[in-house]
Amino acid sequence: MLSGKKLDKEVALYKEIAPEMKRVIIEQMARVWAQEVMFGGGFYHSDLHQGNFMIQVTEPKIIVNILDYGMGGVITRDMQTQVMLLGAGTELLNSEIMARAFWNIADKQKSTITQSRLQFMIEAKMHNIRHGYEQPLTMEMWTAWVMDLGLRLPYEFVSLNRGIVIVNKLLADAGSKMSISSLMKSMAVKNPARVYKALAIEGKISHKELVKLGWIEMKDMLGLSPKVLPAKVATPAAVVRCEMVFN
């Protein structure tokens, strides 16, 4: 009942004049997906593979018709806040923030691990990551890991993580360097008031940790190492102030 064609079949018709069409379409879909999840109404489609949307190239727009909404749902504003906290904890390698966010999301009555034990296990994992014994984990990987520890998480959160994995696969298959995590970080930068309210006011993380998140993002944008900032780009007053906070 939907008009359009499968993505690969449609973009094949334009491969000579628009060779990047597939990547551009998928990246824009991912932006809309991430925006709605974190800064919109909280809706997510957790099964957005190529079989579940159709492409219709028109003038001047490309229309994406999405189908099969059997797997998906809506996360609450509180869960949006907890997801932001998890993202912050992942970036900062802060076990207390991550344990608190996971515990706030979890079904505490059905979990077989305590909050203190959860934090201890996360800190041990982070110790190995910091020292290079293990590879960094994405939020989806952390989610699977804490569930294996005995943390019971609600369907909406598990389904959301499934959606992240599938959209990330779409991006990778299209040759994109983006990920849902990188998109959410860029959107957070563009929504400072919402992020401040979620993290500092609702999430109860310190202003120092907020500034540190900005510091990490600044270095990522400049392509610098996480520990050393070359002197030639360390002259702006904002950068100097950030260094003063963390020294």
PDB file of N, CA, C and O in Angstrom, residues 35-67:
ATOM      1  N   GLN A  35      17.145  12.529  16.465  1.00  0.00           N
ATOM      2  CA  GLN A  35      16.510  13.754  16.942  1.00  0.00           C
ATOM      3  C   GLN A  35      15.197  13.434  17.652  1.00  0.00           C
ATOM      4  O   GLN A  35      14.910  13.966  18.727  1.00  0.00           O
ATOM      5  N   GLU A  36      14.414  12.555  17.059  1.00  0.00           N
ATOM      6  CA  GLU A  36      13.115  12.226  17.647  1.00  0.00           C
ATOM      7  C   GLU A  36      13.288  11.470  18.965  1.00  0.00           C
ATOM      8  O   GLU A  36      12.556  11.699  19.922  1.00  0.00           O
ATOM      9  N   VAL A  37      14.275  10.583  19.019  1.00  0.00           N
ATOM     10  CA  VAL A  37      14.499   9.798  20.229  1.00  0.00           C
ATOM     11  C   VAL A  37      14.904  10.690  21.395  1.00  0.00           C
ATOM     12  O   VAL A  37      14.347  10.593  22.494  1.00  0.00           O
ATOM     13  N   MET A  38      15.893  11.567  21.178  1.00  0.00           N
ATOM     14  CA  MET A  38      16.487  12.303  22.290  1.00  0.00           C
ATOM     15  C   MET A  38      15.903  13.688  22.517  1.00  0.00           C
ATOM     16  O   MET A  38      15.838  14.157  23.644  1.00  0.00           O
ATOM     17  N   PHE A  39      15.484  14.358  21.471  1.00  0.00           N
ATOM     18  CA  PHE A  39      15.029  15.742  21.632  1.00  0.00           C
ATOM     19  C   PHE A  39      13.632  15.975  21.074  1.00  0.00           C
ATOM     20  O   PHE A  39      13.172  17.113  21.001  1.00  0.00           O
ATOM     21  N   GLY A  40      12.975  14.899  20.687  1.00  0.00           N
ATOM     22  CA  GLY A  40      11.600  14.998  20.212  1.00  0.00           C
ATOM     23  C   GLY A  40      10.654  14.319  21.182  1.00  0.00           C
ATOM     24  O   GLY A  40      10.838  14.365  22.395  1.00  0.00           O
ATOM     25  N   GLY A  41       9.663  13.634  20.625  1.00  0.00           N
ATOM     26  CA  GLY A  41       8.664  12.983  21.463  1.00  0.00           C
ATOM     27  C   GLY A  41       9.093  11.658  22.042  1.00  0.00           C
ATOM     28  O   GLY A  41       8.330  11.036  22.788  1.00  0.00           O
ATOM     29  N   GLY A  42      10.289  11.187  21.667  1.00  0.00           N
ATOM     30  CA  GLY A  42      10.791   9.932  22.212  1.00  0.00           C
ATOM     31  C   GLY A  42      10.465   8.710  21.380  1.00  0.00           C
ATOM     32  O   GLY A  42      10.799   7.588  21.757  1.00  0.00           O
ATOM     33  N   PHE A  43       9.837   8.911  20.204  1.00  0.00           N
ATOM     34  CA  PHE A  43       9.469   7.762  19.367  1.00  0.00           C
ATOM     35  C   PHE A  43      10.708   7.136  18.728  1.00  0.00           C
ATOM     36  O   PHE A  43      11.629   7.831  18.314  1.00  0.00           O
ATOM     37  N   TYR A  44      10.719   5.816  18.633  1.00  0.00           N
ATOM     38  CA  TYR A  44      11.801   5.117  17.943  1.00  0.00           C
ATOM     39  C   TYR A  44      11.226   3.935  17.170  1.00  0.00           C
ATOM     40  O   TYR A  44      10.240   3.321  17.564  1.00  0.00           O
ATOM     41  N   HIS A  45      11.835   3.653  16.048  1.00  0.00           N
ATOM     42  CA  HIS A  45      11.551   2.452  15.253  1.00  0.00           C
ATOM     43  C   HIS A  45      12.750   1.543  15.466  1.00  0.00           C
ATOM     44  O   HIS A  45      13.875   1.905  15.154  1.00  0.00           O
ATOM     45  N   SER A  46      12.533   0.356  16.015  1.00  0.00           N
ATOM     46  CA  SER A  46      13.670  -0.481  16.397  1.00  0.00           C
ATOM     47  C   SER A  46      13.991  -1.570  15.374  1.00  0.00           C
ATOM     48  O   SER A  46      14.794  -2.465  15.657  1.00  0.00           O
ATOM     49  N   ASP A  47      13.401  -1.482  14.187  1.00  0.00           N
ATOM     50  CA  ASP A  47      13.672  -2.501  13.164  1.00  0.00           C
ATOM     51  C   ASP A  47      13.783  -1.846  11.791  1.00  0.00           C
ATOM     52  O   ASP A  47      13.209  -2.316  10.806  1.00  0.00           O
ATOM     53  N   LEU A  48      14.560  -0.776  11.723  1.00  0.00           N
ATOM     54  CA  LEU A  48      14.599   0.053  10.515  1.00  0.00           C
ATOM     55  C   LEU A  48      15.647  -0.458   9.522  1.00  0.00           C
ATOM     56  O   LEU A  48      16.562   0.267   9.131  1.00  0.00           O
ATOM     57  N   HIS A  49      15.519  -1.714   9.120  1.00  0.00           N
ATOM     58  CA  HIS A  49      16.395  -2.230   8.070  1.00  0.00           C
ATOM     59  C   HIS A  49      15.794  -1.901   6.698  1.00  0.00           C
ATOM     60  O   HIS A  49      14.688  -1.355   6.604  1.00  0.00           O
ATOM     61  N   GLN A  50      16.523  -2.250   5.642  1.00  0.00           N
ATOM     62  CA  GLN A  50      16.095  -1.836   4.302  1.00  0.00           C
ATOM     63  C   GLN A  50      14.746  -2.410   3.883  1.00  0.00           C
ATOM     64  O   GLN A  50      14.083  -1.851   3.010  1.00  0.00           O
ATOM     65  N   GLY A  51      14.340  -3.512   4.497  1.00  0.00           N
ATOM     66  CA  GLY A  51      13.044  -4.066   4.144  1.00  0.00           C
ATOM     67  C   GLY A  51      11.877  -3.297   4.726  1.00  0.00           C
ATOM     68  O   GLY A  51      10.725  -3.550   4.359  1.00  0.00           O
ATOM     69  N   ASN A  52      12.161  -2.343   5.612  1.00  0.00           N
ATOM     70  CA  ASN A  52      11.083  -1.642   6.309  1.00  0.00           C
ATOM     71  C   ASN A  52      10.953  -0.169   5.935  1.00  0.00           C
ATOM     72  O   ASN A  52      10.376   0.605   6.693  1.00  0.00           O
ATOM     73  N   PHE A  53      11.518   0.199   4.805  1.00  0.00           N
ATOM     74  CA  PHE A  53      11.220   1.539   4.271  1.00  0.00           C
ATOM     75  C   PHE A  53      11.367   1.520   2.757  1.00  0.00           C
ATOM     76  O   PHE A  53      12.116   0.722   2.201  1.00  0.00           O
ATOM     77  N   MET A  54      10.611   2.392   2.127  1.00  0.00           N
ATOM     78  CA  MET A  54      10.605   2.502   0.671  1.00  0.00           C
ATOM     79  C   MET A  54      11.027   3.923   0.282  1.00  0.00           C
ATOM     80  O   MET A  54      10.701   4.894   0.965  1.00  0.00           O
ATOM     81  N   ILE A  55      11.729   4.022  -0.839  1.00  0.00           N
ATOM     82  CA  ILE A  55      12.242   5.306  -1.313  1.00  0.00           C
ATOM     83  C   ILE A  55      11.480   5.733  -2.558  1.00  0.00           C
ATOM     84  O   ILE A  55      11.245   4.934  -3.475  1.00  0.00           O
ATOM     85  N   GLN A  56      11.107   6.984  -2.589  1.00  0.00           N
ATOM     86  CA  GLN A  56      10.424   7.542  -3.753  1.00  0.00           C
ATOM     87  C   GLN A  56      11.108   8.854  -4.130  1.00  0.00           C
ATOM     88  O   GLN A  56      11.052   9.837  -3.384  1.00  0.00           O
ATOM     89  N   VAL A  57      11.793   8.863  -5.258  1.00  0.00           N
ATOM     90  CA  VAL A  57      12.505  10.056  -5.717  1.00  0.00           C
ATOM     91  C   VAL A  57      11.535  10.924  -6.502  1.00  0.00           C
ATOM     92  O   VAL A  57      10.973  10.507  -7.522  1.00  0.00           O
ATOM     93  N   THR A  58      11.303  12.126  -6.007  1.00  0.00           N
ATOM     94  CA  THR A  58      10.408  13.077  -6.670  1.00  0.00           C
ATOM     95  C   THR A  58      11.152  14.396  -6.851  1.00  0.00           C
ATOM     96  O   THR A  58      12.282  14.557  -6.419  1.00  0.00           O
ATOM     97  N   GLU A  59      10.531  15.333  -7.458  1.00  0.00           N
ATOM     98  CA  GLU A  59      11.119  16.663  -7.643  1.00  0.00           C
ATOM     99  C   GLU A  59      10.394  17.646  -6.738  1.00  0.00           C
ATOM    100  O   GLU A  59       9.186  17.810  -6.868  1.00  0.00           O
ATOM    101  N   PRO A  60      11.043  18.327  -5.777  1.00  0.00           N
ATOM    102  CA  PRO A  60      12.490  18.335  -5.536  1.00  0.00           C
ATOM    103  C   PRO A  60      12.905  17.474  -4.340  1.00  0.00           C
ATOM    104  O   PRO A  60      13.993  17.668  -3.814  1.00  0.00           O
ATOM    105  N   LYS A  61      12.061  16.562  -3.890  1.00  0.00           N
ATOM    106  CA  LYS A  61      12.355  15.839  -2.654  1.00  0.00           C
ATOM    107  C   LYS A  61      12.520  14.345  -2.894  1.00  0.00           C
ATOM    108  O   LYS A  61      12.042  13.812  -3.894  1.00  0.00           O
ATOM    109  N   ILE A  62      13.185  13.695  -1.938  1.00  0.00           N
ATOM    110  CA  ILE A  62      13.209  12.239  -1.873  1.00  0.00           C
ATOM    111  C   ILE A  62      12.355  11.849  -0.674  1.00  0.00           C
ATOM    112  O   ILE A  62      12.615  12.268   0.453  1.00  0.00           O
ATOM    113  N   ILE A  63      11.320  11.080  -0.917  1.00  0.00           N
ATOM    114  CA  ILE A  63      10.377  10.696   0.136  1.00  0.00           C
ATOM    115  C   ILE A  63      10.735   9.308   0.655  1.00  0.00           C
ATOM    116  O   ILE A  63      10.982   8.387  -0.121  1.00  0.00           O
ATOM    117  N   VAL A  64      10.787   9.180   1.975  1.00  0.00           N
ATOM    118  CA  VAL A  64      11.026   7.886   2.620  1.00  0.00           C
ATOM    119  C   VAL A  64       9.741   7.461   3.311  1.00  0.00           C
ATOM    120  O   VAL A  64       9.258   8.146   4.215  1.00  0.00           O
ATOM    121  N   ASN A  65       9.178   6.356   2.864  1.00  0.00           N
ATOM    122  CA  ASN A  65       7.967   5.812   3.474  1.00  0.00           C
ATOM    123  C   ASN A  65       8.356   4.641   4.378  1.00  0.00           C
ATOM    124  O   ASN A  65       8.883   3.631   3.912  1.00  0.00           O
ATOM    125  N   ILE A  66       8.122   4.796   5.669  1.00  0.00           N
ATOM    126  CA  ILE A  66       8.495   3.776   6.659  1.00  0.00           C
ATOM    127  C   ILE A  66       7.304   2.874   6.952  1.00  0.00           C
ATOM    128  O   ILE A  66       6.168   3.338   7.054  1.00  0.00           O
ATOM    129  N   LEU A  67       7.570   1.579   7.083  1.00  0.00           N
ATOM    130  CA  LEU A  67       6.498   0.643   7.397  1.00  0.00           C
ATOM    131  C   LEU A  67       6.921  -0.297   8.520  1.00  0.00           C
ATOM    132  O   LEU A  67       8.048  -0.217   9.015  1.00  0.00           O
TER     133      LEU A  67
END
